[in-house]
Each structure stands twice: as structure tokens, then as C-alpha cells.
PDB file of C-alpha atoms in Angstrom:
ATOM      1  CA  UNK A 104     177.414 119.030 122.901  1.00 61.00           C
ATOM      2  CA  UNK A 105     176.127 116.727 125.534  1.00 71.00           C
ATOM      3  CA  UNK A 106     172.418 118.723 125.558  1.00 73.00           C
ATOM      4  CA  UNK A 107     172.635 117.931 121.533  1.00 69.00           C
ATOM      5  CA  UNK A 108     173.528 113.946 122.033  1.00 70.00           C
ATOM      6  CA  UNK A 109     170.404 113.954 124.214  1.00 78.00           C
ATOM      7  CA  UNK A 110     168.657 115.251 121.674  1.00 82.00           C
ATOM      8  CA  UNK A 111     169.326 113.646 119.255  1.00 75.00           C
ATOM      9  CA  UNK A 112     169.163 110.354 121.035  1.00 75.00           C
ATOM     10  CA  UNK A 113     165.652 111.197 121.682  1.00 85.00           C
ATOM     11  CA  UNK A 114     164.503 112.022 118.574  1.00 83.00           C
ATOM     12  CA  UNK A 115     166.153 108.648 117.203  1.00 74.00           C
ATOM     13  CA  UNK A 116     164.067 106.711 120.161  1.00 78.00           C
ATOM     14  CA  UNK A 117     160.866 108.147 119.001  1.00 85.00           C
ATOM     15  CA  UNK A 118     161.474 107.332 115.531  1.00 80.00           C
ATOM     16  CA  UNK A 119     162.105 104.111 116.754  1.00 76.00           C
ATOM     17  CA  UNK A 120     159.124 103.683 118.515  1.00 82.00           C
ATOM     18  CA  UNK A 121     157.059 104.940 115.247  1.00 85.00           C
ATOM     19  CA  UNK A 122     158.812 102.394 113.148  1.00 81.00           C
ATOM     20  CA  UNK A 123     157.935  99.600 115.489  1.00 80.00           C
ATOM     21  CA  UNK A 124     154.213 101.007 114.975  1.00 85.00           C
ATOM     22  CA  UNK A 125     154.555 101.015 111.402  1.00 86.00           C
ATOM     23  CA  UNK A 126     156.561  97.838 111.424  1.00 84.00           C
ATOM     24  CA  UNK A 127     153.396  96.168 113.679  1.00 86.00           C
ATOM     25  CA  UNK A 128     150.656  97.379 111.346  1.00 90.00           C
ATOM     26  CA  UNK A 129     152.356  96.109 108.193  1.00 89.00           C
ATOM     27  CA  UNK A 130     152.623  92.970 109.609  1.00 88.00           C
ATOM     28  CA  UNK A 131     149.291  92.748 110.511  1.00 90.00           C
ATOM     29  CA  UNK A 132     148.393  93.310 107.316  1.00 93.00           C
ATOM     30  CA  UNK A 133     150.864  91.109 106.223  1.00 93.00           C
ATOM     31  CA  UNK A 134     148.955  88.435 108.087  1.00 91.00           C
ATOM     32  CA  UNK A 135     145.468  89.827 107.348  1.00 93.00           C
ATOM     33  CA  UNK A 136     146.447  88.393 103.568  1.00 95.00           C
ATOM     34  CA  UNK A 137     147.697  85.391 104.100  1.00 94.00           C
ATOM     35  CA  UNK A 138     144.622  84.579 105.839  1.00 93.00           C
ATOM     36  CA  UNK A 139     143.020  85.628 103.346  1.00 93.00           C
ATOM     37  CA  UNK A 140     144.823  83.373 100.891  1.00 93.00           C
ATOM     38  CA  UNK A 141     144.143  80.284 103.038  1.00 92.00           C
ATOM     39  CA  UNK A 142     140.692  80.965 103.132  1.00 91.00           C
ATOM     40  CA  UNK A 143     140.817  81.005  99.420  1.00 88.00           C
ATOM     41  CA  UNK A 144     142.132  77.521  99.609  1.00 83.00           C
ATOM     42  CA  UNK A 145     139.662  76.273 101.818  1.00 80.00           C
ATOM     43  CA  UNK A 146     136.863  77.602  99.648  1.00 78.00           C
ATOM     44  CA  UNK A 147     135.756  79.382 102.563  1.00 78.00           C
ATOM     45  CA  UNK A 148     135.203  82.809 100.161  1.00 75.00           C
ATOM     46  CA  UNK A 149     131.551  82.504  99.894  1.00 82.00           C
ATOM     47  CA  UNK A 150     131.663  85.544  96.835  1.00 90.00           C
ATOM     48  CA  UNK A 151     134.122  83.388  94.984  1.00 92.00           C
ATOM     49  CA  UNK A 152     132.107  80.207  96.002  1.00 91.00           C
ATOM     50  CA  UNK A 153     128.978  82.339  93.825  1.00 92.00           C
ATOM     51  CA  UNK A 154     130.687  83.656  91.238  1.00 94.00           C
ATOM     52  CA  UNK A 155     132.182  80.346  90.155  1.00 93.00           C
ATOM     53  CA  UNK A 156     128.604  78.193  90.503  1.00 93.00           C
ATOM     54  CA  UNK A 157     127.445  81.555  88.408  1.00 94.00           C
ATOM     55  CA  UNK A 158     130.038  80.966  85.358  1.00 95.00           C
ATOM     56  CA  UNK A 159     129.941  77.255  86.091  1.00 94.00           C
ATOM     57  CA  UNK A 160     126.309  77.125  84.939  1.00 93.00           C
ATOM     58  CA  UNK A 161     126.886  79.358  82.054  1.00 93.00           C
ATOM     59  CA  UNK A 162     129.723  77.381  81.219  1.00 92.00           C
ATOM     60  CA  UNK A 163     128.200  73.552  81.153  1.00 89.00           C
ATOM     61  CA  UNK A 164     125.305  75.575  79.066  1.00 91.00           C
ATOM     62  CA  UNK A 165     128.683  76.242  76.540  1.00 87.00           C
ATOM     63  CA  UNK A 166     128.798  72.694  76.539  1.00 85.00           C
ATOM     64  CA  UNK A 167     125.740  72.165  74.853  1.00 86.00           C
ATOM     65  CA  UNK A 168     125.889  74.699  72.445  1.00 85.00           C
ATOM     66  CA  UNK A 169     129.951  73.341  71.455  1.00 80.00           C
ATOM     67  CA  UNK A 170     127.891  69.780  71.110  1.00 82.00           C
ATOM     68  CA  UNK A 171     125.913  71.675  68.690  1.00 84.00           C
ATOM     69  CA  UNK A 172     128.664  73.053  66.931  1.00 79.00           C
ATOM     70  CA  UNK A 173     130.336  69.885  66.847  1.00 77.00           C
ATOM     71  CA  UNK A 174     127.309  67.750  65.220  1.00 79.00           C
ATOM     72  CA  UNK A 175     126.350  70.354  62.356  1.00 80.00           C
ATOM     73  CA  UNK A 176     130.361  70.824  61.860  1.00 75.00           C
ATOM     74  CA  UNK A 177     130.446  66.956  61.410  1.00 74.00           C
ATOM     75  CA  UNK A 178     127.284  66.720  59.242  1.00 77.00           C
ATOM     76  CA  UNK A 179     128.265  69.876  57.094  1.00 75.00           C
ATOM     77  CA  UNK A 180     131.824  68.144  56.525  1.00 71.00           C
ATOM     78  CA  UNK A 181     132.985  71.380  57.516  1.00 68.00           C
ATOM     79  CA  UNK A 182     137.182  71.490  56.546  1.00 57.00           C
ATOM     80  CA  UNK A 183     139.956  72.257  58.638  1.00 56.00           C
ATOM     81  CA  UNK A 184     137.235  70.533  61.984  1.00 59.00           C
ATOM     82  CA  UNK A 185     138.148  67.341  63.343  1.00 62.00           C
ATOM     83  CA  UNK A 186     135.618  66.257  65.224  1.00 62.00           C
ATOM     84  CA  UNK A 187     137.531  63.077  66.518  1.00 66.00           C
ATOM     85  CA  UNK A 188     140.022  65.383  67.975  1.00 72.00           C
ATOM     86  CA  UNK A 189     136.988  67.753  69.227  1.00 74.00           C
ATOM     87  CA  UNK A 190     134.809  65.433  70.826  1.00 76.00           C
ATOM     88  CA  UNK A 191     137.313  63.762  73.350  1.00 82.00           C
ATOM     89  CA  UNK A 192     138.103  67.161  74.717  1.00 82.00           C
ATOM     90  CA  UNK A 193     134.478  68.294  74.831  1.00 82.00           C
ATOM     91  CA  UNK A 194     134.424  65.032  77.358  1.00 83.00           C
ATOM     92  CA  UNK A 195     137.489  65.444  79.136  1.00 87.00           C
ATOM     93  CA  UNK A 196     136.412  69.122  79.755  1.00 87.00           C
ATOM     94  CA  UNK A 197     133.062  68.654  80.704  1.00 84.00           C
ATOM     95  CA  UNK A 198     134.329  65.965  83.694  1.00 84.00           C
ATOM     96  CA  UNK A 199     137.127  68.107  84.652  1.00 86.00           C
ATOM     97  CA  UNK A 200     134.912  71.298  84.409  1.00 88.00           C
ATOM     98  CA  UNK A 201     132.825  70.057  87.638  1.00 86.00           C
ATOM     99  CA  UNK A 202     136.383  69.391  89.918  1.00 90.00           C
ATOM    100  CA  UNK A 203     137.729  72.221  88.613  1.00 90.00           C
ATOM    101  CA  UNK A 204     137.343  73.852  91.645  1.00 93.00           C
ATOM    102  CA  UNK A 205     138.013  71.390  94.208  1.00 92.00           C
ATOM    103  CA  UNK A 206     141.380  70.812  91.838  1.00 92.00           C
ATOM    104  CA  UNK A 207     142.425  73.812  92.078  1.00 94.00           C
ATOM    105  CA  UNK A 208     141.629  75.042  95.879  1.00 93.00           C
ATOM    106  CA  UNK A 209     142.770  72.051  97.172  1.00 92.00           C
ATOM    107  CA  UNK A 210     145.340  70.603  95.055  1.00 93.00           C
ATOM    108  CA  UNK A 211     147.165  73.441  93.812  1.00 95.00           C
ATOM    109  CA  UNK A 212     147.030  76.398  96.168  1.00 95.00           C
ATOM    110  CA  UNK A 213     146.690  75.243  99.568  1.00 94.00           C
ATOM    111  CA  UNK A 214     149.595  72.994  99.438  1.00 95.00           C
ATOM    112  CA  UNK A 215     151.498  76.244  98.093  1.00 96.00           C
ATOM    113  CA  UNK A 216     149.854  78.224 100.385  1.00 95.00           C
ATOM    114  CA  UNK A 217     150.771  76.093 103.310  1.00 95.00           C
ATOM    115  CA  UNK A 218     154.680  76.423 102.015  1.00 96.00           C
ATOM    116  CA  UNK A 219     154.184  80.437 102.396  1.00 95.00           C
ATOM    117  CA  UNK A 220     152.851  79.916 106.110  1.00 93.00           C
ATOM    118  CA  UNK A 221     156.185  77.665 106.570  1.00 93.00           C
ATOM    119  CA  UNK A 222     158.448  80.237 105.598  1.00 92.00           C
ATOM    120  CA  UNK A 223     156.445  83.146 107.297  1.00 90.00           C
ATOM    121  CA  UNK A 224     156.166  81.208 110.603  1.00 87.00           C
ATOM    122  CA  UNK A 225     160.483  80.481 110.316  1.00 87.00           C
ATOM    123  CA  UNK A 226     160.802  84.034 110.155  1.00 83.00           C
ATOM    124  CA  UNK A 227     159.406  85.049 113.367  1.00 79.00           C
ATOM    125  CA  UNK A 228     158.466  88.232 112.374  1.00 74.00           C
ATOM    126  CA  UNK A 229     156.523  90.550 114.469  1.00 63.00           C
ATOM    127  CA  UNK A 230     156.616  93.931 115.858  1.00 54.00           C
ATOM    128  CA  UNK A 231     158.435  93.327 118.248  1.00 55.00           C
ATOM    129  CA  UNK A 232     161.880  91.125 116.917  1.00 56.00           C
ATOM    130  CA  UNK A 233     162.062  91.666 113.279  1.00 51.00           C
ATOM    131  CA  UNK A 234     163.908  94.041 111.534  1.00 51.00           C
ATOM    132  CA  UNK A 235     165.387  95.508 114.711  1.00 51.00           C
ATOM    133  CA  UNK A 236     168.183  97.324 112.716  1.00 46.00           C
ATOM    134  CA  UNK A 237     166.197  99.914 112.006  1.00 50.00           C
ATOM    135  CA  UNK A 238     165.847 100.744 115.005  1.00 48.00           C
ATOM    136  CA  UNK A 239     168.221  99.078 117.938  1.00 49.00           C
ATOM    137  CA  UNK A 240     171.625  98.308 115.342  1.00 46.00           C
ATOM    138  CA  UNK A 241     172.852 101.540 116.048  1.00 49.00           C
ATOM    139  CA  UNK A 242     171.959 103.025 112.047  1.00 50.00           C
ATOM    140  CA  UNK A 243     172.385 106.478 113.208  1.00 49.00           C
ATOM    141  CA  UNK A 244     175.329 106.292 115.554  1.00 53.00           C
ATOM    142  CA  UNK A 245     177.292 104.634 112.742  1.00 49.00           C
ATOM    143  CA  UNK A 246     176.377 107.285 110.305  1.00 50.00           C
ATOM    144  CA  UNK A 247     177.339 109.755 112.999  1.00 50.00           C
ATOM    145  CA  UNK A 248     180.779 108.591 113.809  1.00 53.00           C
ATOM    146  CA  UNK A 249     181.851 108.395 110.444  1.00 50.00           C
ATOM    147  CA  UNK A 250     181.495 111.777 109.750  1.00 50.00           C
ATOM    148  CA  UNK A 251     185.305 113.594 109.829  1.00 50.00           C
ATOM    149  CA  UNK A 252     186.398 116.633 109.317  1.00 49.00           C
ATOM    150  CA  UNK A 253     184.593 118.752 111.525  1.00 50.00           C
ATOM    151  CA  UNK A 254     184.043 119.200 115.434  1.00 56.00           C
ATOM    152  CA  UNK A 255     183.078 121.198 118.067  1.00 60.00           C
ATOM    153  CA  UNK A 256     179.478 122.224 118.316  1.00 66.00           C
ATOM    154  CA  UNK A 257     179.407 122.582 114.442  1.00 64.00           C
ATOM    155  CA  UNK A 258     180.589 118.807 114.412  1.00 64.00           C
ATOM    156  CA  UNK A 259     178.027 117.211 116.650  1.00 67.00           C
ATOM    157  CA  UNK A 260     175.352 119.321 115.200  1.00 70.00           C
ATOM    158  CA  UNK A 261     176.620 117.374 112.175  1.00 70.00           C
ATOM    159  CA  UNK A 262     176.410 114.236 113.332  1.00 71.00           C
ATOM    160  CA  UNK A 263     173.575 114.358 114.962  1.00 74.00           C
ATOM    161  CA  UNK A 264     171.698 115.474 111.682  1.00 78.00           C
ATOM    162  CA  UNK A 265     173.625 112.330 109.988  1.00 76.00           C
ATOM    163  CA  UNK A 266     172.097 109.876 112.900  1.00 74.00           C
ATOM    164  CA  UNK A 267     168.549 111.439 112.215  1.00 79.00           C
ATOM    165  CA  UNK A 268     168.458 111.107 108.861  1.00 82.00           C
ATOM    166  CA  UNK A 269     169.577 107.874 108.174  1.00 78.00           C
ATOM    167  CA  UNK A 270     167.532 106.392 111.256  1.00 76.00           C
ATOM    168  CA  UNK A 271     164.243 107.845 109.814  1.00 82.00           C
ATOM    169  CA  UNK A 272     165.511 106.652 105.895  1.00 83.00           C
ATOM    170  CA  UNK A 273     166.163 103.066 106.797  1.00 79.00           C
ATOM    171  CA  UNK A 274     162.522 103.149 109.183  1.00 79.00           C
ATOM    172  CA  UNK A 275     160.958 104.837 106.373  1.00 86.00           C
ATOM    173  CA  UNK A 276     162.694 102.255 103.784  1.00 85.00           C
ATOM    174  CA  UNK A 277     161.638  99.037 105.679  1.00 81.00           C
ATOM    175  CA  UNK A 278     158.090 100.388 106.380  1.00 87.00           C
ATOM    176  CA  UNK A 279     157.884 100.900 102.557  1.00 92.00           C
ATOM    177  CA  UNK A 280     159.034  97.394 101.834  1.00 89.00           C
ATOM    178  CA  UNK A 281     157.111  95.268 103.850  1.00 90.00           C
ATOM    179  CA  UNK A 282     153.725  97.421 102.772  1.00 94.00           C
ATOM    180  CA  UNK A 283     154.517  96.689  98.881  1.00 95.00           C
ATOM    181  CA  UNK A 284     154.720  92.857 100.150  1.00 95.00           C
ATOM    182  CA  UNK A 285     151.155  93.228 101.779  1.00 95.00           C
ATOM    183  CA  UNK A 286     150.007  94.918  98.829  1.00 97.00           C
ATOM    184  CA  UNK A 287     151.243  92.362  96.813  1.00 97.00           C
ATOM    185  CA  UNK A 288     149.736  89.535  99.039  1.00 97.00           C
ATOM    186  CA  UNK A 289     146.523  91.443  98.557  1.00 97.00           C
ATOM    187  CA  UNK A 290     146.638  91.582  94.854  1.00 97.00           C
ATOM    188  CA  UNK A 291     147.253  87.802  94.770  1.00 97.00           C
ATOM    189  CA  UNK A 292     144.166  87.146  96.745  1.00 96.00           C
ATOM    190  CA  UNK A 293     141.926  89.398  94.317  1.00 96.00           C
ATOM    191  CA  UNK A 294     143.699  87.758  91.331  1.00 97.00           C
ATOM    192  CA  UNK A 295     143.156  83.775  92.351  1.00 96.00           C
ATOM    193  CA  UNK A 296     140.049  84.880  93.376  1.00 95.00           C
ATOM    194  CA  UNK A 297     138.971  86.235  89.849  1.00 96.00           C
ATOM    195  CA  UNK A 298     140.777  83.550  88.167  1.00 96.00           C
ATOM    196  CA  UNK A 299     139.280  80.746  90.150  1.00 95.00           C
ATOM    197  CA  UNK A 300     135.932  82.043  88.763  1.00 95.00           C
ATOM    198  CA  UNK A 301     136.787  82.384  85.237  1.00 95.00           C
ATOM    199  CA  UNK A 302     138.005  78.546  85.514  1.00 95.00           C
ATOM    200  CA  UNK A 303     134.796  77.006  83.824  1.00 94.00           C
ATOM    201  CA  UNK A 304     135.129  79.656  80.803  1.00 94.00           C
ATOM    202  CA  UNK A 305     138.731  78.589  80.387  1.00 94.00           C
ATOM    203  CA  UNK A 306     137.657  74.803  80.591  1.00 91.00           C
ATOM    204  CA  UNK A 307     135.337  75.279  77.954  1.00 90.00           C
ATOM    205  CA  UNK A 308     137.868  77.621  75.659  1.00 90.00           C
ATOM    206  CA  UNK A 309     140.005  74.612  75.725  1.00 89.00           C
ATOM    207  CA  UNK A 310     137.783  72.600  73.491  1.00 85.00           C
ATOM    208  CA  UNK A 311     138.433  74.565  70.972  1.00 80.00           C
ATOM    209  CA  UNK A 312     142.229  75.084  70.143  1.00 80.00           C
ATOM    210  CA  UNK A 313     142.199  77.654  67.693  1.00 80.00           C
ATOM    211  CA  UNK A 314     140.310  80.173  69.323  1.00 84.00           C
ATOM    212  CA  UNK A 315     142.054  83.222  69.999  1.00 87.00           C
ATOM    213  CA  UNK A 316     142.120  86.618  71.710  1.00 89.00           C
ATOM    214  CA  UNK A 317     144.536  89.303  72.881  1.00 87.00           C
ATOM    215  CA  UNK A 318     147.456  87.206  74.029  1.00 87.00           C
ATOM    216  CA  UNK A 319     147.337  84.165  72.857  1.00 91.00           C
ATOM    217  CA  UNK A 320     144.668  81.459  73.685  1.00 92.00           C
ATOM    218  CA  UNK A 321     141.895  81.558  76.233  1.00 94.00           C
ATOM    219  CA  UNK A 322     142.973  78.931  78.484  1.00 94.00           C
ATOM    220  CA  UNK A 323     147.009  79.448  77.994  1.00 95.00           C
ATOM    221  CA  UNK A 324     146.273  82.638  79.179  1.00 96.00           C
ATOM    222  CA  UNK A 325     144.559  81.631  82.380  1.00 96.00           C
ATOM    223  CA  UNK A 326     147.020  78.901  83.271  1.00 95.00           C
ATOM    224  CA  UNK A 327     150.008  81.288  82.969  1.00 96.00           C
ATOM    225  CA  UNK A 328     148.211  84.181  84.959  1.00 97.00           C
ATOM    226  CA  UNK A 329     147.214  81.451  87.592  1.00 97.00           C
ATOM    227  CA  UNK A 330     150.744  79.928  87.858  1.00 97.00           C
ATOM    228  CA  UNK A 331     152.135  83.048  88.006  1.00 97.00           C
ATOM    229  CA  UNK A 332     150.438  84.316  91.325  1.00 97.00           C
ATOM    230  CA  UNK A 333     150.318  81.101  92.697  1.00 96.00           C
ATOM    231  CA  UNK A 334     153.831  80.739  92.882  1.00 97.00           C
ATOM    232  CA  UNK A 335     154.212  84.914  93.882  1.00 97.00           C
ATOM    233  CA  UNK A 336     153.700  83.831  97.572  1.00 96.00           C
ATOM    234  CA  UNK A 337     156.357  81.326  98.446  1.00 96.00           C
ATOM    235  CA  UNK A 338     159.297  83.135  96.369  1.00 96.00           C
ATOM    236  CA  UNK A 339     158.634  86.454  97.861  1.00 95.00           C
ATOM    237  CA  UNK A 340     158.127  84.801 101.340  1.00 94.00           C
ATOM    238  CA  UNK A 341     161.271  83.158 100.977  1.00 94.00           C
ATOM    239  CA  UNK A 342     163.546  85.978 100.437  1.00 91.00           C
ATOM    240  CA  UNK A 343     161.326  87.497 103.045  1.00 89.00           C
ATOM    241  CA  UNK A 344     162.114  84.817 105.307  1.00 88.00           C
ATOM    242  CA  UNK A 345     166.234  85.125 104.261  1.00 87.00           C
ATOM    243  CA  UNK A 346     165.521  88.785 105.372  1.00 81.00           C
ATOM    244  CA  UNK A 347     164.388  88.740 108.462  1.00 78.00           C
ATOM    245  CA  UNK A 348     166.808  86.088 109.179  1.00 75.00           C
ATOM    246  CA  UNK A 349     169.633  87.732 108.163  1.00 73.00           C
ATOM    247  CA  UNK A 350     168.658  90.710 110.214  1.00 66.00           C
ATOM    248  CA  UNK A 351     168.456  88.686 113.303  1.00 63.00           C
ATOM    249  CA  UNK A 352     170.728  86.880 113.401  1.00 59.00           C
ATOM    250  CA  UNK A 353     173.207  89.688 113.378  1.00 51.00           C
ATOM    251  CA  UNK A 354     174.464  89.983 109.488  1.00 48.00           C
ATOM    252  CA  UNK A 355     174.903  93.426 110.120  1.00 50.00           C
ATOM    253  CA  UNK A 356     178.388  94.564 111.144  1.00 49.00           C
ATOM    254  CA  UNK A 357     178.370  96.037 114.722  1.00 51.00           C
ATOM    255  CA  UNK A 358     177.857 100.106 115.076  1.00 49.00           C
ATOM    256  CA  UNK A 359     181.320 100.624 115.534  1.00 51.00           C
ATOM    257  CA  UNK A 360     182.221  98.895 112.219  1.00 50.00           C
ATOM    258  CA  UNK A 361     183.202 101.169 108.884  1.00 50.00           C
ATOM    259  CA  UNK A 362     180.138 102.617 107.653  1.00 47.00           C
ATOM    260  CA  UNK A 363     180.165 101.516 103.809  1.00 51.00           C
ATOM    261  CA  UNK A 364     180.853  98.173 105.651  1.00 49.00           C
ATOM    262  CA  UNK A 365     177.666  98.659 107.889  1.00 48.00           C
ATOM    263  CA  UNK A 366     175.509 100.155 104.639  1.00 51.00           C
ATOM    264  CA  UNK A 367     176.262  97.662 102.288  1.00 51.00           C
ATOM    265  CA  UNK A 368     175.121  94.516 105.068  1.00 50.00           C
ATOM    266  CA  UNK A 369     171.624  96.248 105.343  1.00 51.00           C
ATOM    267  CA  UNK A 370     171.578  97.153 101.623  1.00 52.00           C
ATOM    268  CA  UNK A 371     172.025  93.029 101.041  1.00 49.00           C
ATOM    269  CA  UNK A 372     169.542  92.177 103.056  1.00 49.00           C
TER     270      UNK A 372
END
């Protein structure tokens, strides 16, 4: 029995150690995105920077050609066009057209971007600290020790099976989660990035209110995609940062607590 403990116990430790692996390569790229992100901000994304001066030309060319539109519509008497109502935003677009970018980098998603860095530095998460449950809380040993019923060889086979298997679950479970976040942090990057190009043909859709494609109009459409993965990051950092906090700070019962007890503190967090 005491030849199966050490066993066991060693098979736990190198899981251990291969969670803290996996743990320390999701957080680097967990950090690799939110760099990303902030250089996004900082208009330091030199293929964004291209694209946008690429659709911003085609776009101020729109401008002409809704001018256009707007005269013959006026001089044809065209019904259901109001050119009073036309013209103003055909100005107010074509100012806001050329800030557009500056107004959104700066203004809008570095200040939420900076928020996200808040909550990711509070967290102290690194390889090293975070999430140590998985590996140093005891997860197997309570899984162990509630087993009943049996003993003998036959029982600390048992539990020693029990301790593997839920050590290299809740690794496997916690590796899993913080990769989807990266993943996620990724997708944000690549879908601000595409949006923040797209800005000057949204500016110019706007001019013209009852255009309308798949979804509703042109510019609603952008504005909701846009606010919806700008505001991704801070949220999901924030129950990131209640996480790892939790998990530090010792939310989880001790290893010699009841194990539905023990289950349903890592479950919550």
C-alpha cells in the first residue's frame, strides 16, 4: 500500500509539473494578446494603419459620388429624398470620417483596454501562483479519501486511481479554460482590427439611412459588432480576475474537507 501511495504521489507531481507548463504557456499567450490589443490602441499595427488609409481613400471618393447623388436627387425633385436632412450628414460624416481613427484607437479602446491590463495585473497570474489548486490544494487526496467502502490493497488501488483522475481532469479543465480566453483575446484583436478598417465605409453608409443589407443597416451593424468586442475584454478579465482571486486566496475548502464541499468551491470559481 505504501509502494502504491508513492506512486501515485508521483504521478500526481508530474501532472503537476505539466499543468504548471501548460498553465505558463497559456498565459503567455494570454499576454501575447493583450499586447496585441494595446498595440491596436496605439495604432502601432502598421497592416491596420494600411488597410484603413486604403478604404479611407475609397471612402472620401464615396463622398463625392453621394454629393452627386445628392445634387441630381435635389434637381430631379426626386420623392421620398430630403436633401436638407442628407446634406448635414454628408458634412458631419465627411469631418468625422478623417478622426475616425484617432476616435476610435484612442478614445474608445485604449481607455478600455487599459481597464483589462488593471484587472489582469490585480490578478497576479503567472505560472507560478495562479490557479495552484490544480495542482498544490490537495484535488486528488480529497477525491481519494472520500472513497468508502473498500480497503486493503483493492482500496488504495482505488483511491489512488480517484487522486489521478481528478488531478489530471481539473489540470486538463483549467488548461482548457484559460486557452479559450487567449483564443478569445485573439479573436478580438483580428475583429477590431477588421472593423477599425471598415470604419470609413460605415461613415459613409451613414449618410444614407435607408440603406440596407443582411442585418439591418450598414453602420448599426458596425457599431454593435465594435461595441461588442470592445467591451469582451474587461468582462471576461474581470471574472478572470474574481478567479484567480478566489483561488488564491484560499476559497477552496481545505483537503480534508467533504468532497462535494471541496468540488462545488472549485466548480464556483
Amino acid at each position: 500500500e505504501i509502494l502504491i501511495d508513492a506512486i501515485a504521489g508521483l504521478i500526481n507531481s508530474l501532472i503537476g509539473w505539466i499543468a504548471k507548463l501548460f498553465f505558463w504557456l497559456a498565459n503567455l499567450l494570454i499576454v501575447t494578446a493583450l499586447n496585441l490589443n494595446n498595440d491596436l490602441a496605439l495604432g502601432k499595427e502598421s497592416i491596420v494603419n494600411a488597410g484603413h488609409k486604403i478604404v479611407l481613400g475609397i471612402a472620401n471618393m464615396g463622398f463625392i459620388v453621394a454629393l452627386a447623388v445628392i445634387a441630381f436627387a435635389t434637381m430631379l425633385r426626386w420623392e421620398g429624398f430630403n436633401y436638407k436632412r442628407a446634406l448635414p450628414r454628408v458634412i458631419i460624416a465627411a469631418l468625422l470620417i478623417n478622426f475616425g481613427f484617432f476616435i476610435v484607437t484612442h478614445w474608445l479602446i485604449s481607455p478600455v483596454n487599459q481597464i483589462t491590463e488593471a484587472f489582469h495585473a490585480s490578478s497576479n497570474f503567472d505560472s507560478a501562483n495562479s490557479f495552484a489548486f490544480f495542482n498544490d490544494a490537495g484535488f486528488g487526496k480529497v477525491a481519494g479519501e472520500n472513497i468508502g467502502g473498500v480497503s486493503g490493497v483493492v482500496g488504495t488501488v482505488a483511491k489512488s486511481i480517484a487522486s489521478i483522475l481528478f488531478t489530471a481532469l481539473f489540470s486538463f479543465l483549467g488548461f482548457l479554460t484559460l486557452m479559450a480566453f487567449a483564443a478569445m483575446l485573439f479573436v478580438r484583436y483580428i475583429a477590431l482590427s477588421i472593423l477599425i478598417i471598415l470604419l470609413p465605409i460605415a461613415w459613409l453608409t451613414w449618410i444614407f439611412p435607408n440603406l440596407k443589407i443582411p442585418g439591418g443597416h450598414p453602420w448599426t451593424v458596425w457599431w454593435e459588432n465594435f461595441t461588442r468586442w470592445l467591451l469582451f475584454a474587461p468582462f471576461a478579465m474581470f471574472f478572470f480576475y474574481l478567479a484567480v482571486g478566489l483561488a488564491n486566496k484560499g476559497f477552496i475548502p481545505p483537503d480534508n474537507a467533504n468532497f462535494g464541499e471541496y468540488l462545488g468551491g472549485v466548480i464556483l470559481i
